[in-house]
PDB file of C-alpha atoms and ligand atoms in Angstrom:
ATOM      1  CA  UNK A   2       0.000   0.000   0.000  1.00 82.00           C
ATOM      2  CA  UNK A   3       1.075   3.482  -0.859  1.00 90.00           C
ATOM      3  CA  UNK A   4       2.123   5.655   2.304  1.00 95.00           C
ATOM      4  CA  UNK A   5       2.890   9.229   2.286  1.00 97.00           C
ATOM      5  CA  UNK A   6       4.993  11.136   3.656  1.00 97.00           C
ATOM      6  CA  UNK A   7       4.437  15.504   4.402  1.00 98.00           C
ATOM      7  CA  UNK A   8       7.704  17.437   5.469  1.00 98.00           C
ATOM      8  CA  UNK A   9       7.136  20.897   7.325  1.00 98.00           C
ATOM      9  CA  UNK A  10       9.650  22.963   7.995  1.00 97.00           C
ATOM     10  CA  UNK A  11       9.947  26.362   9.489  1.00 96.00           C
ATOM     11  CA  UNK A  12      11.892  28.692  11.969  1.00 95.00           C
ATOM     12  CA  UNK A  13      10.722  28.108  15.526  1.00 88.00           C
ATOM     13  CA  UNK A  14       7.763  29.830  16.644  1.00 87.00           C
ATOM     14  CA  UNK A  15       5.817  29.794  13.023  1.00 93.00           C
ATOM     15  CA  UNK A  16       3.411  27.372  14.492  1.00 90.00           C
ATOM     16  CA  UNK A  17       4.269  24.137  13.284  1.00 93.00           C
ATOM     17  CA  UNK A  18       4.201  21.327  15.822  1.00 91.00           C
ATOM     18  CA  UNK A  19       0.841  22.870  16.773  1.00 91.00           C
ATOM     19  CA  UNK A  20      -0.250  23.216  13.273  1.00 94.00           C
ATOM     20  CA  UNK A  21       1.355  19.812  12.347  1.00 95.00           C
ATOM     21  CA  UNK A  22      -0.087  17.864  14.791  1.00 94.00           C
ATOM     22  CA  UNK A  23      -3.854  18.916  13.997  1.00 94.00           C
ATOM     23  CA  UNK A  24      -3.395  18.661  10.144  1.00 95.00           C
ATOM     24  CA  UNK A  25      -2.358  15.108  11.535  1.00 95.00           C
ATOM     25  CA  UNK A  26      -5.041  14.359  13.462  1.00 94.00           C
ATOM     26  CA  UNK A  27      -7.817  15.243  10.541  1.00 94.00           C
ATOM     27  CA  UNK A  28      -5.809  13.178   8.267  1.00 94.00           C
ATOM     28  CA  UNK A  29      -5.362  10.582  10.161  1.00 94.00           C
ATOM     29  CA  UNK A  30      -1.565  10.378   9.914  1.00 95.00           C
ATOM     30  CA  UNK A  31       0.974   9.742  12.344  1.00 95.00           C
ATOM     31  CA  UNK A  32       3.216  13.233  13.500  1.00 95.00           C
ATOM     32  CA  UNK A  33       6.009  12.632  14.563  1.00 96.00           C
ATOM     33  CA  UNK A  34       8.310  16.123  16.260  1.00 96.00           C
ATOM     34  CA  UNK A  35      11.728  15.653  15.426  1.00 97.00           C
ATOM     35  CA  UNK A  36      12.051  19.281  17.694  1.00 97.00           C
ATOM     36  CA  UNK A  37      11.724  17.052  20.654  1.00 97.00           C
ATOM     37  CA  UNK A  38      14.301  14.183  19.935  1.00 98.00           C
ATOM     38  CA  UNK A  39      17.003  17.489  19.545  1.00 98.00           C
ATOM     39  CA  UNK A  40      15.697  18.442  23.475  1.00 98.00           C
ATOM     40  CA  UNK A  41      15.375  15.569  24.642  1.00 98.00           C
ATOM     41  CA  UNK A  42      19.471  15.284  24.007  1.00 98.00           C
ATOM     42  CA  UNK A  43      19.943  18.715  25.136  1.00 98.00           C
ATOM     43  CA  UNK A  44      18.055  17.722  28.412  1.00 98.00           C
ATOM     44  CA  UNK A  45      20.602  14.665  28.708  1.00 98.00           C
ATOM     45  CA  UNK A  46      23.184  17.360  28.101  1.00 98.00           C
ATOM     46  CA  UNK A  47      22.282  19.728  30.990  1.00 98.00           C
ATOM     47  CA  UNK A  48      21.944  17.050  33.671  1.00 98.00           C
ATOM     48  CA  UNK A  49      25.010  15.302  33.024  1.00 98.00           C
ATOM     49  CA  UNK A  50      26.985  18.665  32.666  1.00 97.00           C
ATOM     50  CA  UNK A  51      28.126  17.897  29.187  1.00 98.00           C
ATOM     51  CA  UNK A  52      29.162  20.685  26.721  1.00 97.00           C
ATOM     52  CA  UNK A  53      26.372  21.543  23.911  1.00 96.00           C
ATOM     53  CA  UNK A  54      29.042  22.084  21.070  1.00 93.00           C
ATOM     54  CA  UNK A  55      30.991  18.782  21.891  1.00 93.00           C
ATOM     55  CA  UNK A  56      34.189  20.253  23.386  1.00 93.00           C
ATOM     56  CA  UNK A  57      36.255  17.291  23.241  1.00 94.00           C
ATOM     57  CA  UNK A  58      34.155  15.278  21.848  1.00 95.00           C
ATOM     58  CA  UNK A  59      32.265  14.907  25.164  1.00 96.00           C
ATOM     59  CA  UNK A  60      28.188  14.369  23.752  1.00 97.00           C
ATOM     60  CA  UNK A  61      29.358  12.572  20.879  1.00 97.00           C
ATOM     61  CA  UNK A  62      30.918  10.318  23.009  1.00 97.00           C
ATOM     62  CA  UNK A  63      28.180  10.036  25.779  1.00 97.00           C
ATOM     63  CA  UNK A  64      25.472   9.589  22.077  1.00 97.00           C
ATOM     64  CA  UNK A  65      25.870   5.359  22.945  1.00 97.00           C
ATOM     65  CA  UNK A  66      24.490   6.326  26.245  1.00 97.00           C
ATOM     66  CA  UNK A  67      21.081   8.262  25.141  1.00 98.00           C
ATOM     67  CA  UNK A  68      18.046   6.640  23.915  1.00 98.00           C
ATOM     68  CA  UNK A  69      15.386   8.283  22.058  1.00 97.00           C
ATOM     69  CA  UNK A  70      12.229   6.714  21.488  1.00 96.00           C
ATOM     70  CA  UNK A  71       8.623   8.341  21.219  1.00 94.00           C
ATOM     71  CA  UNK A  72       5.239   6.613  21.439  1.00 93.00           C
ATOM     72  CA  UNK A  73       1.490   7.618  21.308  1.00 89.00           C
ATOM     73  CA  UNK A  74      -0.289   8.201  24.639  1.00 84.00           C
ATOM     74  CA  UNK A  75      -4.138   9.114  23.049  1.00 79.00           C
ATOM     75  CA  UNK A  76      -2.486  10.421  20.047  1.00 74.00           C
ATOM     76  CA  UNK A  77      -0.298  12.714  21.529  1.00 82.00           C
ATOM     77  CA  UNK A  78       3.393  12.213  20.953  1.00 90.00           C
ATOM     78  CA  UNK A  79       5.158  11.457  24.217  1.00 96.00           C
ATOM     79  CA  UNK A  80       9.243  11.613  24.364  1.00 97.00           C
ATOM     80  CA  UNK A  81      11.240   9.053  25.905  1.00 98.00           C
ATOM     81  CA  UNK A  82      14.830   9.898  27.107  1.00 98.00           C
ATOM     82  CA  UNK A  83      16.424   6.434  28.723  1.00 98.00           C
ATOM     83  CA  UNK A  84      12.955   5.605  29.284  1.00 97.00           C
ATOM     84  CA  UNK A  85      11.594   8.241  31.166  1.00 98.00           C
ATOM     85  CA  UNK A  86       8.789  10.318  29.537  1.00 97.00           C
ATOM     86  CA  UNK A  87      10.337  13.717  29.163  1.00 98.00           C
ATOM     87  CA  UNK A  88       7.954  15.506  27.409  1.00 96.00           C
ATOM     88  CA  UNK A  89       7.092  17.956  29.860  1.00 94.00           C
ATOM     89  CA  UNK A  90      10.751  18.666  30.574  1.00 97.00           C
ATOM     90  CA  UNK A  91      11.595  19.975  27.503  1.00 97.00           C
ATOM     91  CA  UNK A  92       9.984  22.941  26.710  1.00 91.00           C
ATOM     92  CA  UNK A  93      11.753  25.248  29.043  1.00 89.00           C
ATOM     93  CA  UNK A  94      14.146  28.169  27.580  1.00 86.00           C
ATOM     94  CA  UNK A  95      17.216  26.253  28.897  1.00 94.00           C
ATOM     95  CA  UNK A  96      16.373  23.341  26.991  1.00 96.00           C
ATOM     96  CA  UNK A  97      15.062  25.360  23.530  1.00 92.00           C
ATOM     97  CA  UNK A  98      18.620  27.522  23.764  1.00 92.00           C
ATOM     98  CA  UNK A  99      20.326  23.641  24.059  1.00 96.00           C
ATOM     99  CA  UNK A 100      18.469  22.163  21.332  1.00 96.00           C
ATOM    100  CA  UNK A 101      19.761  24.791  19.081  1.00 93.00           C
ATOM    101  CA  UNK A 102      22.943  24.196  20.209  1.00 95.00           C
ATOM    102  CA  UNK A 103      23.261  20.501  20.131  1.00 97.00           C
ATOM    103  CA  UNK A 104      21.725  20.466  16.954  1.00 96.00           C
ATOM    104  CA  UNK A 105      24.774  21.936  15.426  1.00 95.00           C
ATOM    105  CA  UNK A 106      27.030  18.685  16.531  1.00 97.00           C
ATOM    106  CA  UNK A 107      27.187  16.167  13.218  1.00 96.00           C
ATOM    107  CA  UNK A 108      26.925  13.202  15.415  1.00 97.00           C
ATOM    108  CA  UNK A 109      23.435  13.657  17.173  1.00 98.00           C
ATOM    109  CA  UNK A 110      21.895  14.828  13.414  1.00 97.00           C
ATOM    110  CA  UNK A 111      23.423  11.644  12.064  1.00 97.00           C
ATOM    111  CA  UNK A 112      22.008   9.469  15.382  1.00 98.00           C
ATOM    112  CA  UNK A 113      18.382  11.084  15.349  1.00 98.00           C
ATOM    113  CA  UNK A 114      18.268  11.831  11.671  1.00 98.00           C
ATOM    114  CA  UNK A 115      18.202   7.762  11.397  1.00 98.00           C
ATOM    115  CA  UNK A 116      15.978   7.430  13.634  1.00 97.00           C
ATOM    116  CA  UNK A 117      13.395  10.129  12.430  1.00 98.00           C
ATOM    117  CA  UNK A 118      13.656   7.639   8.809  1.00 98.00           C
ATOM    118  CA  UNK A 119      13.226   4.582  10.920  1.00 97.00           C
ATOM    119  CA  UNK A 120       9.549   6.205  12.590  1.00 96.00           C
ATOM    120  CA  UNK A 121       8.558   7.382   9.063  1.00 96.00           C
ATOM    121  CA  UNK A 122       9.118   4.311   7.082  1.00 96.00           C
ATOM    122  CA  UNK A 123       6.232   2.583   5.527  1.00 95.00           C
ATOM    123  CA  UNK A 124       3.817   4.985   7.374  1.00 95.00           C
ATOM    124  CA  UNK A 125       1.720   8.152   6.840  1.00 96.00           C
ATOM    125  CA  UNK A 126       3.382  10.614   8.357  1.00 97.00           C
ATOM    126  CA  UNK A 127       3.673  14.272   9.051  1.00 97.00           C
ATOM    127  CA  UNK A 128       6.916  15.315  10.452  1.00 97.00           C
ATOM    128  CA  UNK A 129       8.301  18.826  11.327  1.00 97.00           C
ATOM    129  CA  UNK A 130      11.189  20.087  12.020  1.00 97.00           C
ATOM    130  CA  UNK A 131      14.385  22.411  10.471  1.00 95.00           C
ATOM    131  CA  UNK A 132      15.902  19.259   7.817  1.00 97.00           C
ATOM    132  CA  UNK A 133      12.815  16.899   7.082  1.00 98.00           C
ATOM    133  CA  UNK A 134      12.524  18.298   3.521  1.00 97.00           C
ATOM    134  CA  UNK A 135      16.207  18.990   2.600  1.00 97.00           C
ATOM    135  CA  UNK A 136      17.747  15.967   3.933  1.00 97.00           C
ATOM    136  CA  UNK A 137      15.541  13.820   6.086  1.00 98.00           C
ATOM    137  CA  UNK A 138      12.846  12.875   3.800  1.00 98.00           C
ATOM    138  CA  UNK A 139      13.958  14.552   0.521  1.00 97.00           C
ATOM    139  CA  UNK A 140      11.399  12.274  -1.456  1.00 97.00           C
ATOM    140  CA  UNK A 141       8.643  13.259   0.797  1.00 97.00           C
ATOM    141  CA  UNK A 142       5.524  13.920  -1.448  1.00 97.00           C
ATOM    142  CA  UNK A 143       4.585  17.206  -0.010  1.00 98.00           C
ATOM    143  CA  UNK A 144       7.105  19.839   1.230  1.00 98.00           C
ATOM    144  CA  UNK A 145       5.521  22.844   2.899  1.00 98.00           C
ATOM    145  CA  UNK A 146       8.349  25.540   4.843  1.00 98.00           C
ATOM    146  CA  UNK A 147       6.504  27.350   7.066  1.00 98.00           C
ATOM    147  CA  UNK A 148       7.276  30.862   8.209  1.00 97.00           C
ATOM    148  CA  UNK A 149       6.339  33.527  10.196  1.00 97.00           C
ATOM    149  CA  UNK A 150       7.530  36.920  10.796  1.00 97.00           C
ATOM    150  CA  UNK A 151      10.056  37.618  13.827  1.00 97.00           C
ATOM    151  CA  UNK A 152       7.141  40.035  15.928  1.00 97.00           C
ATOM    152  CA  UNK A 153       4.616  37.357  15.027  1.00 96.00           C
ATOM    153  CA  UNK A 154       6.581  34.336  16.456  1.00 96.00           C
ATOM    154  CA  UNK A 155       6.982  36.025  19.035  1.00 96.00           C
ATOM    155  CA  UNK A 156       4.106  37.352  20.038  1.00 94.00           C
ATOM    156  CA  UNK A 157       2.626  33.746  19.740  1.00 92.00           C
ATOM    157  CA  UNK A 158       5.172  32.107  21.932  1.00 89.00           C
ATOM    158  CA  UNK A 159       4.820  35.227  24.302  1.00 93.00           C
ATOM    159  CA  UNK A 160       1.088  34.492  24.667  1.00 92.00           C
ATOM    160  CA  UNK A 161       1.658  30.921  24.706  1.00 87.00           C
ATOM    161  CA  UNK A 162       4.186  31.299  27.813  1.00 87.00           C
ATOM    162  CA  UNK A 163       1.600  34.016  29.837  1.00 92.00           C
ATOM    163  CA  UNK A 164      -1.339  31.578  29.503  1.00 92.00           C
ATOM    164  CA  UNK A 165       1.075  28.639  31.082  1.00 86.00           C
ATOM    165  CA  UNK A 166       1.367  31.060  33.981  1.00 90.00           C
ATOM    166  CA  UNK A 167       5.150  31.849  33.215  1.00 84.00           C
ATOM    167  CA  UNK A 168       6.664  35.419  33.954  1.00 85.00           C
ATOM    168  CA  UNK A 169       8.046  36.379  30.637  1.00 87.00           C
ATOM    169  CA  UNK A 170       9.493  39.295  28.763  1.00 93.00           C
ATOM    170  CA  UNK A 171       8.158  40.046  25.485  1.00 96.00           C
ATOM    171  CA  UNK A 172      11.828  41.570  24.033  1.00 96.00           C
ATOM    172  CA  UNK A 173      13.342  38.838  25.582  1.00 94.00           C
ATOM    173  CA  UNK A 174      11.530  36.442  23.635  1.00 93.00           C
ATOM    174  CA  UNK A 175      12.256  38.102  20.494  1.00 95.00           C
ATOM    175  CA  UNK A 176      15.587  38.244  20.571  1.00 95.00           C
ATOM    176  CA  UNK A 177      16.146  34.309  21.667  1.00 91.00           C
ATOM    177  CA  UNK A 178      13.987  33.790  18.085  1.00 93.00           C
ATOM    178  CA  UNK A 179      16.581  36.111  16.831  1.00 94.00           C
ATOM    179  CA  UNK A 180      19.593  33.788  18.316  1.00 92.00           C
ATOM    180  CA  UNK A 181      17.709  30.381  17.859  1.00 89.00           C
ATOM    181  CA  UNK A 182      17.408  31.485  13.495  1.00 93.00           C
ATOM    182  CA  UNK A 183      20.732  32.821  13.244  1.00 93.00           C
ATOM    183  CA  UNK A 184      21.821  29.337  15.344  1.00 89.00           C
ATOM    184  CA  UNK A 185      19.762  26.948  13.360  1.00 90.00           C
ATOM    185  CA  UNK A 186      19.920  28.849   9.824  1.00 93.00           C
ATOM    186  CA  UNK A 187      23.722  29.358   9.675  1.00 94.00           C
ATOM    187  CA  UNK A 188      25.102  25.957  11.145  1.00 90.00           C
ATOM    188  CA  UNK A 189      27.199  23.749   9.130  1.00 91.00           C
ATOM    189  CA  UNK A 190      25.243  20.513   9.169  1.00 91.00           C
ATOM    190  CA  UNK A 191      21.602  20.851   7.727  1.00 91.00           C
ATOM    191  CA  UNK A 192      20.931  24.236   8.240  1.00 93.00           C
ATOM    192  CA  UNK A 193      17.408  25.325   8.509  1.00 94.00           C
ATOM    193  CA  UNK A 194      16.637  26.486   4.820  1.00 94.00           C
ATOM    194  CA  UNK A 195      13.533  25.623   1.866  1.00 97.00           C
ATOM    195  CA  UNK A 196      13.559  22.307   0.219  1.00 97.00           C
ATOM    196  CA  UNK A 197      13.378  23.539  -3.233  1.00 96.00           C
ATOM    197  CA  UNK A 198      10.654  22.154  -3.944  1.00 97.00           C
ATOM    198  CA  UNK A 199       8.948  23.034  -0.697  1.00 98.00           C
ATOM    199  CA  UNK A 200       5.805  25.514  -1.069  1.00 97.00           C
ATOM    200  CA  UNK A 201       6.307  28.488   0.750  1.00 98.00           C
ATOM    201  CA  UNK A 202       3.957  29.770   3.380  1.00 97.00           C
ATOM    202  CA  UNK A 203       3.817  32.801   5.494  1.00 97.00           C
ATOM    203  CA  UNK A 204       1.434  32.549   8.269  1.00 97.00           C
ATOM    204  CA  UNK A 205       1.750  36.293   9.783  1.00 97.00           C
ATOM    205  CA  UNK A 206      -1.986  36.742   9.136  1.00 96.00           C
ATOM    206  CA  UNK A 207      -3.759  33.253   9.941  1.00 96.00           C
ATOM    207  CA  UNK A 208      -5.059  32.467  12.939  1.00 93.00           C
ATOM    208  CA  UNK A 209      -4.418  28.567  13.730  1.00 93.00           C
ATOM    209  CA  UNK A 210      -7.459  27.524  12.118  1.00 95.00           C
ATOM    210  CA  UNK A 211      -7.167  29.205   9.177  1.00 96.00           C
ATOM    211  CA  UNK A 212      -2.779  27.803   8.942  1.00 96.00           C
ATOM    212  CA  UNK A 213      -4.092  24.432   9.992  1.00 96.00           C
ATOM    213  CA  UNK A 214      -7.117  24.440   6.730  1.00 97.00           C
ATOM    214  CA  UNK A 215      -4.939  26.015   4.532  1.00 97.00           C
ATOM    215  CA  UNK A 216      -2.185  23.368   5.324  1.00 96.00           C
ATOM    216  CA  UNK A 217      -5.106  20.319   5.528  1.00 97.00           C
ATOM    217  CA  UNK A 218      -5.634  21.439   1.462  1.00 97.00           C
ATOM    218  CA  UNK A 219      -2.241  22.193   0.472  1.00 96.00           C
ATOM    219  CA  UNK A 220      -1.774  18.388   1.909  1.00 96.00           C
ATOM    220  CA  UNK A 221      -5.021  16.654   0.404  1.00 96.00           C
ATOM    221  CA  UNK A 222      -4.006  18.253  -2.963  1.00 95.00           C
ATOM    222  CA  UNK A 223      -0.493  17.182  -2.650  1.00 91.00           C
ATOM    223  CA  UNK A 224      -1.226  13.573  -2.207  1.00 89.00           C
ATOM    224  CA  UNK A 225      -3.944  13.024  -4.536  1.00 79.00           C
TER     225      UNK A 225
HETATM  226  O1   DC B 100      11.186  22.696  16.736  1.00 53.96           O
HETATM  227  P1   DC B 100      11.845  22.938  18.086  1.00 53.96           P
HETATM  228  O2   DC B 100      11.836  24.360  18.514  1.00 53.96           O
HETATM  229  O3   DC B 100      11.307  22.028  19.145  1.00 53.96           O
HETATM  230  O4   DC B 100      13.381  22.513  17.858  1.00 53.96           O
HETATM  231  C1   DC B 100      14.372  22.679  18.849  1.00 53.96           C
HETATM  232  C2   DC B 100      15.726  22.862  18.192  1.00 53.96           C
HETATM  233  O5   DC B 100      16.127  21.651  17.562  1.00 53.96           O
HETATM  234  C3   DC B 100      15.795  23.941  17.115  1.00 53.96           C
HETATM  235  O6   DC B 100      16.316  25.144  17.602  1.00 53.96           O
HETATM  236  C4   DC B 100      16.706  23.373  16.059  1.00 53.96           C
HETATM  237  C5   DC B 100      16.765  21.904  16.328  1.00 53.96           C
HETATM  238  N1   DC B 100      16.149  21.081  15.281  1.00 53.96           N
HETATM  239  C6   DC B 100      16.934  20.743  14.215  1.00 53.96           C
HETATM  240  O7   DC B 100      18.073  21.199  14.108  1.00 53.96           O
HETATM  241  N2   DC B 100      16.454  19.908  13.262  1.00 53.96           N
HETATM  242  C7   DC B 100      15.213  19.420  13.343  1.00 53.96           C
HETATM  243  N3   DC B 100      14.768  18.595  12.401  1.00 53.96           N
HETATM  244  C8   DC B 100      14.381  19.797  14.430  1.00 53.96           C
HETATM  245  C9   DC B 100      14.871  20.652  15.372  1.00 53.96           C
END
């Protein structure tokens, strides 16, 4: 049977793990976050004190040590570090500025790019991230890059963080956007950029709905 596979990929903040997983959900196809498996190393990182670029070789050397694994808990995408259900533990500013960081070391793209193919293989998936259409899934059958502008992603992330409770700093926010695009745009390995073939979207002006039906047709249309 004929799977397919839909790569979205985007600066962080433009919306698309949210938008991802609920284009996923109508469509019945799996989503898998590759975001998180980048954390989830960078949350190894912090606790056993090991540098984020790899001085001496430290995290590649500690990689045989970390396992990754994500399963479904009601259709929600939970992420296991050494067995222990992380997800929660990832999504705090320490972690995002590691993620960025770590995700700049060859070794842990090679180690979690393989494992992103392993999750996608013979399965309908959506998966986001900064490489899936360049280099992780460069056959995928649709390619979307998703974008929003700098004062929009972060507005969104600074209402996401004020509704959570958290005591944030709107110019604050901005400018670790600022550090994670340079970060993630200008590394060596992979760098955040459009598949060629990836259609462009800028979703300044949509609401979630509207991103998530405009991405649900963009989809249907791509793999019919
Ligand atoms: O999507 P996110 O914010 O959860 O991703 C966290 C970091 O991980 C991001 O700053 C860059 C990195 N990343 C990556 O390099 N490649 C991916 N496919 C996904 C994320």
């Amino acid at each position: 049977m004929k799977t397919y596979s839909v790569a979205i990929d985007g600066p962080a903040g433009a919306g698309k793990s949210t938008i991802a997983k609920a284009a996923a959900a109508q469509l019945r196809f799996i989503y898998i976050d590759t975001g998180a498996m980048y954390r989830a190393v960078a949350l190894y990182a912090i606790r056993n004190d090991l540098p984020w670029d790899n001085a001496e070789g430290k995290l590649a050397a500690a990689l045989d040590n970390i396992e990754i694994a994500i399963d479904y808990v009601e259709d929600s995408q939970h992420i296991f570090l050494n067995g222990e259900d992380v997800s929660g533990l990832i999504r705090t500013p320490q972690v995002s500025a590691g993620a960025s960081a770590v995700a700049t070391v060859q070794a842990v793209r090679i180690k979690l790019v393989e494992l992103q193919r392993k999750l996608a293989k013979g399965k309908n998936v959506i998966m986001d991230g900064r490489d899936i259409g360049t280099h992780v899934l460069p056959d995928a059958d649709v390619k979307i890059y998703l974008t929003a502008s700098v004062d929009a992603r972060a507005q969104r992330r600074y209402k996401e963080l004020m509704e959570k409770g958290e005591k944030v700093d709107f110019e604050t926010i901005k400018t670790d956007i600022i550090a994670r695009d340079k970060n993630d745009s200008e590394r060596e390995f992979s760098p955040l950029r459009q598949a060629e073939d990836a259609l462009f979207v800028d979703n300044s002006n949509m609401n979630v709905e509207e991103s998530v039906n405009y991405l649900i047709s963009v989809i249907k249309e791509g793999i019919e």
